[in-house]
Short mmCIF file of C-alpha atoms in Angstrom, two decimals:
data_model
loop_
_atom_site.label_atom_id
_atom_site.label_comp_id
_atom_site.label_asym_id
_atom_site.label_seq_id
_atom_site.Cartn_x
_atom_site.Cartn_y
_atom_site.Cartn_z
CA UNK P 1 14.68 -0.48 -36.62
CA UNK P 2 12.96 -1.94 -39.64
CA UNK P 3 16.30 -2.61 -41.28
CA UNK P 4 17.38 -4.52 -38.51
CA UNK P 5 14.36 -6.85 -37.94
CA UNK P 6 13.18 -6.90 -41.63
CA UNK P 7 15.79 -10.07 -42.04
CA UNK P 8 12.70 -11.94 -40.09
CA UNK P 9 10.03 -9.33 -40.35
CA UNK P 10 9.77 -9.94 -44.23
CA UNK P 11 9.70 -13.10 -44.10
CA UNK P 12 6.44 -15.28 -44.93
CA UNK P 13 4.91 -17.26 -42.55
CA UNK P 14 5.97 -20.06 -43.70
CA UNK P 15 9.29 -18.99 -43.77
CA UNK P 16 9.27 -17.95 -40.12
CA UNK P 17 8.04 -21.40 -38.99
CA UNK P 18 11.13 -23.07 -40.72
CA UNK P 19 13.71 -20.49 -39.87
CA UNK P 20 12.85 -20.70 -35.89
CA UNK P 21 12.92 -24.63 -36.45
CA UNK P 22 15.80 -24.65 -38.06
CA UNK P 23 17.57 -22.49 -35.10
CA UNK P 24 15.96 -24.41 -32.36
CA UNK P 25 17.43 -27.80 -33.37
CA UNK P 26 21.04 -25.98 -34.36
CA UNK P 27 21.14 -25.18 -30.89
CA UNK P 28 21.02 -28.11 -29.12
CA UNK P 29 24.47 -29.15 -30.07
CA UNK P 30 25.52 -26.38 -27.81
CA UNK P 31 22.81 -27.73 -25.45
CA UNK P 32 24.42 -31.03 -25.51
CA UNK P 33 28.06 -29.67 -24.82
CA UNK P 34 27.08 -28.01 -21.85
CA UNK P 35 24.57 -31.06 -20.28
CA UNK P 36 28.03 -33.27 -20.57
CA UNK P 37 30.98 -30.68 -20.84
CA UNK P 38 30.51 -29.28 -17.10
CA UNK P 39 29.98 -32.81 -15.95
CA UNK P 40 32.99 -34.37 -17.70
CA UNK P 41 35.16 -31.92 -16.69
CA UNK P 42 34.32 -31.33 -13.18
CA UNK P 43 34.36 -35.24 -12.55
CA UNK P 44 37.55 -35.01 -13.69
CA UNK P 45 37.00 -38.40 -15.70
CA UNK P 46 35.83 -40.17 -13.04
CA UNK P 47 39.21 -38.70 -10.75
CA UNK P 48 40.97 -41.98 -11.98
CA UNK P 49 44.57 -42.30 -11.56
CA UNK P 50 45.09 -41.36 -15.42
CA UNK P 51 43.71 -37.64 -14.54
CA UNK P 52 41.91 -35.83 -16.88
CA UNK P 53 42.41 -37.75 -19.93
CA UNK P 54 39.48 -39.53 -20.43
CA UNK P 55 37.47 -36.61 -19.54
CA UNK P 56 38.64 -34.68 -22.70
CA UNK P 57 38.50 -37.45 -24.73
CA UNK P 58 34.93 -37.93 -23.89
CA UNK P 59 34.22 -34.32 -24.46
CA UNK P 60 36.04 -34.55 -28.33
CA UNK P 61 34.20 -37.61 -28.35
CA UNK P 62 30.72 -35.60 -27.42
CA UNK P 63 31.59 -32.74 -29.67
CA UNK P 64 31.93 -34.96 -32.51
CA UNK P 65 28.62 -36.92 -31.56
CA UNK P 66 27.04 -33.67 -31.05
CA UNK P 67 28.37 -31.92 -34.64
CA UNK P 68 26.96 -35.47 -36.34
CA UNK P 69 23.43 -34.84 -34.66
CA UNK P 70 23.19 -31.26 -35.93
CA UNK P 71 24.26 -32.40 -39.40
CA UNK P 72 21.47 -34.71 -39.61
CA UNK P 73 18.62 -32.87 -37.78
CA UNK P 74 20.03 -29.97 -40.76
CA UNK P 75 19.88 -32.47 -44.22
CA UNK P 76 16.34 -34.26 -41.97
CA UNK P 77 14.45 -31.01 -42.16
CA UNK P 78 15.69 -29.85 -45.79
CA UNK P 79 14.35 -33.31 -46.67
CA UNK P 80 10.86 -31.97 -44.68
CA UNK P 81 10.98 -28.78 -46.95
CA UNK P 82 11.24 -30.86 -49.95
CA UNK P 83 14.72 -29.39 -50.56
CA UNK P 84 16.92 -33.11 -50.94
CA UNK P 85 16.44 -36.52 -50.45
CA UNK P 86 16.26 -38.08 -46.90
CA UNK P 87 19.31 -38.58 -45.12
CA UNK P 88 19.55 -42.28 -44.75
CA UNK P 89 23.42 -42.13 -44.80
CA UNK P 90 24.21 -39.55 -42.25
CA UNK P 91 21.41 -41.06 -40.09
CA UNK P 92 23.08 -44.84 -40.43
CA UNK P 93 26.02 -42.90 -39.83
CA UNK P 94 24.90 -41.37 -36.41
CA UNK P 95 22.99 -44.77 -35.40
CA UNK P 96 26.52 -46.34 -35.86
CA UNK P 97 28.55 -43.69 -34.04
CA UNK P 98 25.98 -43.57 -30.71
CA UNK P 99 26.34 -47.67 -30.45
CA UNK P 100 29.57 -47.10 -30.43
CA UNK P 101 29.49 -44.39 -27.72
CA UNK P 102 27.72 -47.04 -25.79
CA UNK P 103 30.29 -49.65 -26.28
CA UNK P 104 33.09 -47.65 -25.33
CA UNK P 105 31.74 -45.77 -22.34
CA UNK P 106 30.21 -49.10 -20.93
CA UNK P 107 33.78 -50.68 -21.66
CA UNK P 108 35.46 -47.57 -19.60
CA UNK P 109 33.24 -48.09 -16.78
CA UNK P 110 33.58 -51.72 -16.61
CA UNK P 111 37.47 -51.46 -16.43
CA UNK P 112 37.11 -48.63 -13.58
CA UNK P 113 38.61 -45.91 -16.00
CA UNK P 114 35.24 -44.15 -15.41
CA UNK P 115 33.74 -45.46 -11.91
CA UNK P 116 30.98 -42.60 -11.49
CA UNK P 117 28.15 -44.30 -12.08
CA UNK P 118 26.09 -41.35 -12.71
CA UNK P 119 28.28 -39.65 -15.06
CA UNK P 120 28.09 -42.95 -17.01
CA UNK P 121 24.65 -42.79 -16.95
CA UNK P 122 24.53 -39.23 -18.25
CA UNK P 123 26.61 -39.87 -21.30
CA UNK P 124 24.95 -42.86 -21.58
CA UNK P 125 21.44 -41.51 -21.86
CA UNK P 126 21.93 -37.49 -23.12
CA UNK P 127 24.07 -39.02 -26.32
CA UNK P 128 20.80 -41.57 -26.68
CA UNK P 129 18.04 -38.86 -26.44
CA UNK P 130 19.67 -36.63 -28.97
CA UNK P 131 20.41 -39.67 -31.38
CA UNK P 132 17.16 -40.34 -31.18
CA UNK P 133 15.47 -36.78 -31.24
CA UNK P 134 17.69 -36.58 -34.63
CA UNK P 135 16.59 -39.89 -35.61
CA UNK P 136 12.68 -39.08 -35.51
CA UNK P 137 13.21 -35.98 -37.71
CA UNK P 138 14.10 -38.20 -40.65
CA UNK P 139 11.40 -40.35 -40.51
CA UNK P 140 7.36 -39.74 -41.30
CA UNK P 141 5.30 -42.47 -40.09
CA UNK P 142 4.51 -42.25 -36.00
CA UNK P 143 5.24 -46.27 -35.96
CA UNK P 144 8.75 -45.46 -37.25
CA UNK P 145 9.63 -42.89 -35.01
CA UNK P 146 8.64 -45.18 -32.09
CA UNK P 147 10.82 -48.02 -33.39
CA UNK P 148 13.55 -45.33 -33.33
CA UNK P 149 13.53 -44.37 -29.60
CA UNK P 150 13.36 -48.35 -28.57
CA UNK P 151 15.99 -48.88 -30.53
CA UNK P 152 18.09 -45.39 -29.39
CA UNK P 153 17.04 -47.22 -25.08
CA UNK P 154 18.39 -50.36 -26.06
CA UNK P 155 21.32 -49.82 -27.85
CA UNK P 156 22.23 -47.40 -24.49
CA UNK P 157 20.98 -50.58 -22.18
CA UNK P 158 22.12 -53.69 -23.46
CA UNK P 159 25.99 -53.03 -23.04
CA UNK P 160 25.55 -52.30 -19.47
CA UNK P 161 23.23 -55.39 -18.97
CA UNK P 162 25.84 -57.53 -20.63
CA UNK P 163 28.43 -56.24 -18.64
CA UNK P 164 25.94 -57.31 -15.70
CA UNK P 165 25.06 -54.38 -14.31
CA UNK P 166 21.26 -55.48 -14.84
CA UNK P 167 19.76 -53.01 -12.50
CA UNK P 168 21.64 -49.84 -14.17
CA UNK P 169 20.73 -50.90 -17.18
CA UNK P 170 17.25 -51.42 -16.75
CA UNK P 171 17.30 -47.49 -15.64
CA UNK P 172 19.33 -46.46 -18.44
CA UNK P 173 16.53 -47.99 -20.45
CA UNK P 174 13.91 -46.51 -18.52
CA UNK P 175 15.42 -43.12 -18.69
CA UNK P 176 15.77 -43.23 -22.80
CA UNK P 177 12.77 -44.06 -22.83
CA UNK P 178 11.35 -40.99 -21.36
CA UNK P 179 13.75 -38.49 -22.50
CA UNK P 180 14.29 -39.75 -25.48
CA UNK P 181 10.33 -40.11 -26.23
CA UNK P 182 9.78 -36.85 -25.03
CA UNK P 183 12.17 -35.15 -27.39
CA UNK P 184 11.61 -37.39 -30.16
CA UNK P 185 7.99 -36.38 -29.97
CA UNK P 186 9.04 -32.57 -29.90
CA UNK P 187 11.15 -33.29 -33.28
CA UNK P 188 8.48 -35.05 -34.71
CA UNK P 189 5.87 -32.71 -34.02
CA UNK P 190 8.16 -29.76 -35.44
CA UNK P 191 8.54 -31.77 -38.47
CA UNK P 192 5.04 -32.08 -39.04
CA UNK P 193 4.20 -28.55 -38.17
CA UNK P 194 6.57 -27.59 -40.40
CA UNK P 195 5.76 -29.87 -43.13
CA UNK P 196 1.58 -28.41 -42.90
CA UNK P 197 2.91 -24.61 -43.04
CA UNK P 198 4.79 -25.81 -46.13
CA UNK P 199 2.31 -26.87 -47.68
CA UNK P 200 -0.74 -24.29 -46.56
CA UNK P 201 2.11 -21.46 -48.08
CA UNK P 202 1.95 -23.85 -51.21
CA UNK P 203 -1.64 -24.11 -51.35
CA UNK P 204 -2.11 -20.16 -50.93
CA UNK P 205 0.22 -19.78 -53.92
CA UNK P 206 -1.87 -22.29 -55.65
CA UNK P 207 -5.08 -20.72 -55.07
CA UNK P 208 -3.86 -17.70 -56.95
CA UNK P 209 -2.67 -19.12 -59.81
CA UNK P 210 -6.11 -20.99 -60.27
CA UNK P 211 -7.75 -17.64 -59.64
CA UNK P 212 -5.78 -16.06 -62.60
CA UNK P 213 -5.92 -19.31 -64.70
CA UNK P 214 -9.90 -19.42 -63.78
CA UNK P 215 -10.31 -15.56 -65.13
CA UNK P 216 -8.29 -16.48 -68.82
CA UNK P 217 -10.62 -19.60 -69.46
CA UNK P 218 -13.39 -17.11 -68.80
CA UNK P 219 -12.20 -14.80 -71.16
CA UNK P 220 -11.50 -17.27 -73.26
CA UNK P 221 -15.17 -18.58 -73.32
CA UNK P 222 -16.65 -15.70 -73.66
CA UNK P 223 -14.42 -14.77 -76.69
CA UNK P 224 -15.85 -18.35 -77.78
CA UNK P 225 -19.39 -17.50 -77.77
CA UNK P 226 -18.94 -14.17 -79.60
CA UNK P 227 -16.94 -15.10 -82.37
CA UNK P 228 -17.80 -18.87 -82.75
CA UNK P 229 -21.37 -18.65 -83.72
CA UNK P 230 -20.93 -15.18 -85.54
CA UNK P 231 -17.42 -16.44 -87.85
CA UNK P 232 -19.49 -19.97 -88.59
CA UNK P 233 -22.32 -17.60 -90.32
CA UNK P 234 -19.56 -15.38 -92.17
CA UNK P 235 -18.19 -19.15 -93.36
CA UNK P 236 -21.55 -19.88 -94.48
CA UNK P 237 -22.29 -16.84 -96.53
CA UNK P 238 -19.33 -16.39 -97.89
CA UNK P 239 -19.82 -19.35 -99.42
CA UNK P 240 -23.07 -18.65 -100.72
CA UNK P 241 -22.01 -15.52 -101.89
CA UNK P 242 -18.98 -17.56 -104.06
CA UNK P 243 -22.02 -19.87 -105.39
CA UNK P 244 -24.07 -17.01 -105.97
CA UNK P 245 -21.47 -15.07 -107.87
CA UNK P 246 -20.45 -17.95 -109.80
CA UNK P 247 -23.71 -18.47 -110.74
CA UNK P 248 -24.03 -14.66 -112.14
CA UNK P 249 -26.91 -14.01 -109.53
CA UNK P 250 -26.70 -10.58 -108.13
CA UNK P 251 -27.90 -12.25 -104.67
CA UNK P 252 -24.47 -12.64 -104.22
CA UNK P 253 -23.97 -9.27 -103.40
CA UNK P 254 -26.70 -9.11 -100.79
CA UNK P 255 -25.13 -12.16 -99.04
CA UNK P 256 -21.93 -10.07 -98.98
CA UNK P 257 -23.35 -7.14 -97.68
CA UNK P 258 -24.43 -9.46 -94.78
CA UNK P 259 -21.37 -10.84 -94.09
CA UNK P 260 -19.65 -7.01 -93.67
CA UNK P 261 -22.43 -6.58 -91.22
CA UNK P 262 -21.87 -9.44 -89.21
CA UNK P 263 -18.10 -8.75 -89.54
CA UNK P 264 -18.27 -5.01 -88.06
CA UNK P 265 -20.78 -6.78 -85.27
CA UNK P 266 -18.35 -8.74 -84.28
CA UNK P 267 -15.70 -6.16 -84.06
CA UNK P 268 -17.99 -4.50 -82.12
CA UNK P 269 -18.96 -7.35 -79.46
CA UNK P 270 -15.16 -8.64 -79.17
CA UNK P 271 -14.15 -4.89 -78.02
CA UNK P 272 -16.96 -5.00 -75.51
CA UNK P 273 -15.79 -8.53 -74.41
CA UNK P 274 -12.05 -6.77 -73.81
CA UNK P 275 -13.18 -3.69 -72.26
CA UNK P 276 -15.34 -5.88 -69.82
CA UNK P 277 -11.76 -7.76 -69.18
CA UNK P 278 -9.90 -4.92 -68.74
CA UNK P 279 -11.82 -2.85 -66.66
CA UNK P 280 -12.75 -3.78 -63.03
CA UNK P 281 -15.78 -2.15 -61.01
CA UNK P 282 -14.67 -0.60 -57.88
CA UNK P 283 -17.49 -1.71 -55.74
CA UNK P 284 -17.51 -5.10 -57.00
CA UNK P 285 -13.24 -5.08 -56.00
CA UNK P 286 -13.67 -3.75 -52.65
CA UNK P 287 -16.07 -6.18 -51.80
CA UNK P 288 -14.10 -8.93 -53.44
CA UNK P 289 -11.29 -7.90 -51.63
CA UNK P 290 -13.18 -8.08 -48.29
CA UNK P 291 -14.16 -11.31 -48.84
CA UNK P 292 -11.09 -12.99 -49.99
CA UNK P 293 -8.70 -11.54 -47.65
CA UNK P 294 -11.37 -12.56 -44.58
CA UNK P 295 -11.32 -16.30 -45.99
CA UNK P 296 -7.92 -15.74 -45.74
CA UNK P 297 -7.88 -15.16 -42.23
CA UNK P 298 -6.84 -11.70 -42.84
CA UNK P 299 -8.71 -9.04 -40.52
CA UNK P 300 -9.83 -6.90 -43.75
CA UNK P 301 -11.94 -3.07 -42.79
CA UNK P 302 -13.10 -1.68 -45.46
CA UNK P 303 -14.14 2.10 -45.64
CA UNK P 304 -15.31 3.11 -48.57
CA UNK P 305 -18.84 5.24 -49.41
CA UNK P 306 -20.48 5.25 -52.53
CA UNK P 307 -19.41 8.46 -54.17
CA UNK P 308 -20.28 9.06 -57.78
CA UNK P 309 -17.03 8.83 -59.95
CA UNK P 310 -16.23 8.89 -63.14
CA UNK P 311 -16.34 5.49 -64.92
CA UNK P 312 -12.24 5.56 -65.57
CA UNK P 313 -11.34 6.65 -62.27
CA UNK P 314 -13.63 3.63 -60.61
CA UNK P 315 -11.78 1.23 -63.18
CA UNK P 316 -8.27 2.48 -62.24
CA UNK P 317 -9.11 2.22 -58.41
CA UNK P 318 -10.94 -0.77 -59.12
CA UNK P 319 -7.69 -2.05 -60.45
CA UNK P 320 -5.78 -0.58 -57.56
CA UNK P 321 -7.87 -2.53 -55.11
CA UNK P 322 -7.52 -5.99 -56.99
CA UNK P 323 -3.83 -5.92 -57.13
CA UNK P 324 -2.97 -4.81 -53.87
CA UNK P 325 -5.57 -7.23 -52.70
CA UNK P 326 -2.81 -9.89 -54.73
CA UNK P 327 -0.17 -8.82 -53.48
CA UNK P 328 -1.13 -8.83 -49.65
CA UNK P 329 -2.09 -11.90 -50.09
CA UNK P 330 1.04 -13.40 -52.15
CA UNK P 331 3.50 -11.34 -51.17
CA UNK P 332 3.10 -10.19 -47.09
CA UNK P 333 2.63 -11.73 -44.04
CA UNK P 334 -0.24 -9.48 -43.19
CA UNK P 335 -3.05 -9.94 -40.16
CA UNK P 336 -5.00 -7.07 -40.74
CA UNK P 337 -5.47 -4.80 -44.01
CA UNK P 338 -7.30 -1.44 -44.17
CA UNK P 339 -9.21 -0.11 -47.32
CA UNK P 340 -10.05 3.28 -47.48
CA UNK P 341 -11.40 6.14 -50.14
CA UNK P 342 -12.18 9.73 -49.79
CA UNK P 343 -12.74 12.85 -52.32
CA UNK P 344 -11.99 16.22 -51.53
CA UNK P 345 -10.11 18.68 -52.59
CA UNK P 346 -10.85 17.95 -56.36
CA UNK P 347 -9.49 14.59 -55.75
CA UNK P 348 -10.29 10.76 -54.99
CA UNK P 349 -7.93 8.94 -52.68
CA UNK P 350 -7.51 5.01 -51.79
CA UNK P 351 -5.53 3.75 -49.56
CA UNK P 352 -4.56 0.09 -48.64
CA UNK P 353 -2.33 -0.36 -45.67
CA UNK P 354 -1.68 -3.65 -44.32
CA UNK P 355 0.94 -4.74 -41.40
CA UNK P 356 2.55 -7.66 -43.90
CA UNK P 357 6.15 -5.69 -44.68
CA UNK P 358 6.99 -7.73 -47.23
CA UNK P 359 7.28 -5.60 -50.29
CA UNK P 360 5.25 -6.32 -53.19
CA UNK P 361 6.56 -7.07 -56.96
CA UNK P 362 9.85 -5.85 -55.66
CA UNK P 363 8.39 -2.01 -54.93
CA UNK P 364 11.07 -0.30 -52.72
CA UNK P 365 14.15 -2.29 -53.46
CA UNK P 366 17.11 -0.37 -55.12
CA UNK P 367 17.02 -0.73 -58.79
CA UNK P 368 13.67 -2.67 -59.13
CA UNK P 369 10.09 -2.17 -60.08
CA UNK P 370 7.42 -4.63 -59.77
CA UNK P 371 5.53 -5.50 -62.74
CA UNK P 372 2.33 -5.23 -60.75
CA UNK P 373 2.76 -1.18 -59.57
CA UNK P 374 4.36 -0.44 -62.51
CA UNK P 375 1.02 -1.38 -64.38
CA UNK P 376 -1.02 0.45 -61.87
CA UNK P 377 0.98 3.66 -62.75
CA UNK P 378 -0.06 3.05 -66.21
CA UNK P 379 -3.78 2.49 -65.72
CA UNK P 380 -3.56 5.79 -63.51
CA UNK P 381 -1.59 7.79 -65.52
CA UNK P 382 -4.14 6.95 -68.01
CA UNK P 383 -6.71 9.64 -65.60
CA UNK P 384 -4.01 11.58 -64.48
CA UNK P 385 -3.84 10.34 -61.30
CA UNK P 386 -0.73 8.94 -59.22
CA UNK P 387 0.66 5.76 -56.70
CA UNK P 388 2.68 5.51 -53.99
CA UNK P 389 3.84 2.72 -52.74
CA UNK P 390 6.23 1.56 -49.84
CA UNK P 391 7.07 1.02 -45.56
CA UNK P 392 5.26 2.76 -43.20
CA UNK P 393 4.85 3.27 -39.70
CA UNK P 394 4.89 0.93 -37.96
CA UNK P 395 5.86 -1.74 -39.88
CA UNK P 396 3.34 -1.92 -42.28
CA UNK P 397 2.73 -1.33 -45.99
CA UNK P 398 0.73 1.27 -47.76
CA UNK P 399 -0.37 2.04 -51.05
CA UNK P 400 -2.08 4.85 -52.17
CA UNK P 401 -4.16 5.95 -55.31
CA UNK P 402 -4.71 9.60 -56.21
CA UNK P 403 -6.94 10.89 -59.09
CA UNK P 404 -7.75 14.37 -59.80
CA UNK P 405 -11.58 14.77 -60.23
CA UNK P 406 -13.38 17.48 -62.24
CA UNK P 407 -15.34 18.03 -59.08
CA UNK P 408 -15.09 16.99 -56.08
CA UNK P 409 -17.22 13.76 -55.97
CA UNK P 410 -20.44 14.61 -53.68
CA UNK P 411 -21.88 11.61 -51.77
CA UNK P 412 -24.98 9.87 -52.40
CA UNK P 413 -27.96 10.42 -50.53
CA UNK P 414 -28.21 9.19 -46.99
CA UNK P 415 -30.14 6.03 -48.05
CA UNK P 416 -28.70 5.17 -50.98
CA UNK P 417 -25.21 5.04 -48.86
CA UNK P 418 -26.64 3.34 -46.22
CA UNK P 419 -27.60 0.19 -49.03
CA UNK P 420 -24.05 0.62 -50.91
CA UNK P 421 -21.75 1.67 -48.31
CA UNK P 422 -18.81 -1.42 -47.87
CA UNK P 423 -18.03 -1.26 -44.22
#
């Protein structure tokens, strides 16, 4: 079952929005066929004496109007998703071909080729609502789209006015009017809906990057303070010493002495600087984790006692916990996400299961391994533990962490758990 659906189930948010747009507006050419196809045909073209051959030439001439539409509504919302330029051509092109759809069916029915009033009227105004449903998708500004649709009812009213048929017309106009603004305001609203989950998927993405870029320029300052001040004094006595030694003072040596001190210190406090980056604090991840994926929107449980670990193994799950915590929120479509960890058995377990499918850093597809997992194997193998990753019932995504212990890790007291517990 999950093969079959994962074609929509994997897909972001975002990407759901525009691929049920996108379907929705390819199916009203169909839509349109069938609202003038039956009618067409039935009527016979209007049972004139030259039988059925304006009928079909009206449906060909629908078809085409209707294959135009989809076209544009197509190009109008890869122009929403920022994928081409906006279709002024094909929409020029479809403004042209409707007016002259007007023309010639007001021209048939004033020379009693089509006499059924209402069939005229039905061509007349379902060939003007979709022109101008298709119009409104190309456009941003509300004012615009408005401007559209009166343009869409008159170009549909005016030939049948000027033919003197003032009362029809003013109902064709009417009638555009309605329809027309009704589904122009659907399209438009689509657009825009579209358009915001666009750019909220964006933003997301964005967030994450700044998150990442945020963490290096603290790094970076901290490497800043530790070696800026400390390499400025090894500049300064070095150059004493040079003086000094120049000078045949045995000072010189003292000042070098210094200078290897400060040196090693440095070593020293740039290695504590690293192994502060590198290693992450478990309790300080989980309730990260909580907090980020809940500003997310994401429903995120979180059980987890305080059990006394070793310092590696809380770094490794620590680390386990931060990039899953990515990944769900980069990678999935997830509404709720579940953090667990246990020990027994001689061994510490975390889980994180989410109902987002989409698979993480590639995990799970044939011949690929995400960069992310494949660096939590490392930092695990690193304490002998393990990680499995991948689909699970039903539909959702799990991860887990496994790390032998040299004892099984015995939880705190009562009220120490009751301060430190994440829950």
């Amino acid at each position: 079952m999950s093969a079959m659906t994962g074609w929509w189930t994997r897909r972001s948010a975002a990407g759901k929005v525009e691929l049920y747009t996108r379907w929705t507006f390819h199916l009203m050419a169909p839509v349109e066929l069938v609202a003038l196809g039956g009618p067409l045909l039935s009527s016979g073209g209007g049972r004139s004496e030259t039988g059925t051959g304006p009928a079909i030439g009206l449906i060909l001439w629908v078809l085409a109007h209707s294959a135009l539409c989809w076209a544009v509504s197509s190009r109008a919302l890869d122009h929403t998703t920022d994928r081409r330029a906006r279709p002024v051509r094909p929409a020029v092109a479809l403004a042209a071909f409707t007016l002259l759809t007007d023309l010639a069916v007001a021209g048939l029915w004033a020379g009693g080729v089509l006499p059924d009033e209402s069939l005229v009227a039905s061509v007349l105004v379902v060939t003007s609502v979709f022109t101008a449903g298709a119009l409104v998708l190309c456009l941003d500004r509300v004012r615009h789209m408005a401007y559209a649709v009166g343009g869409t009812a008159l170009a549909a009213a005016l030939p049948v006015i000027t033919l003197g048929h003032v009362p029809e017309g003013l109902i064709t106009l009417a009638a555009v009017l309605v329809g027309g603004g009704a589904y122009a305001s659907a399209c438009g609203f689509s657009s825009w809906l579209l358009r915001v989950v666009q750019e909220l998927e964006r933003s997301r993405d964005l967030k994450a990057r700044l998150a990442v870029a945020e963490e290096r320029l603290r790094f970076g300052r901290d490497l800043h303070d530790v070696m800026g001040r400390n390499l400025s004094v090894i500049a300064l006595k070095s150059e004493l010493a040079v003086q000094l030694a120049r000078r045949g003072r045995p000072e010189g040596v003292d000042q070098m002495v210094e200078v290897q001190r400060i040196a090693q210190e440095s070593q020293r406090e740039v290695r504590e600087v690293v192994r502060g980056y590198r290693e992450a604090d478990l309790r300080v991840e989980l309730e990260g984790a909580r907090g980020v994926l809940d500003a997310a929107g994401i429903d995120c449980a979180v059980d987890a006692p305080a059990l006394d670990l070793p310092a590696g193994v809380q770094s490794a799950l620590g680390w386990v916990v931060r990039e899953t915590t990515t990944n769900v929120l980069r990678h999935g479509d997830a509404r709720r996400c579940a953090i667990t960890l246990r020990a027994g058995d001689g061994e510490a377990v975390l889980t994180v299961e989410n109902d987002g499918t989409a698979v993480p850093d590639g995990a799970g597809a044939p011949g690929r391994t995400g960069s992310g997992l494949a660096g939590l194997r490392e930092r695990l193998r690193a304490v002998d533990g393990t990680l499995e990753a991948g689909p699970a019932e039903p539909h959702s995504f799990l991860v887990t962490a496994r790390v032998p212990l040299p004892g099984t890790a015995a939880p705190r007291p009562a009220h120490q758990e009751k301060k430190e517990t994440v829950a």
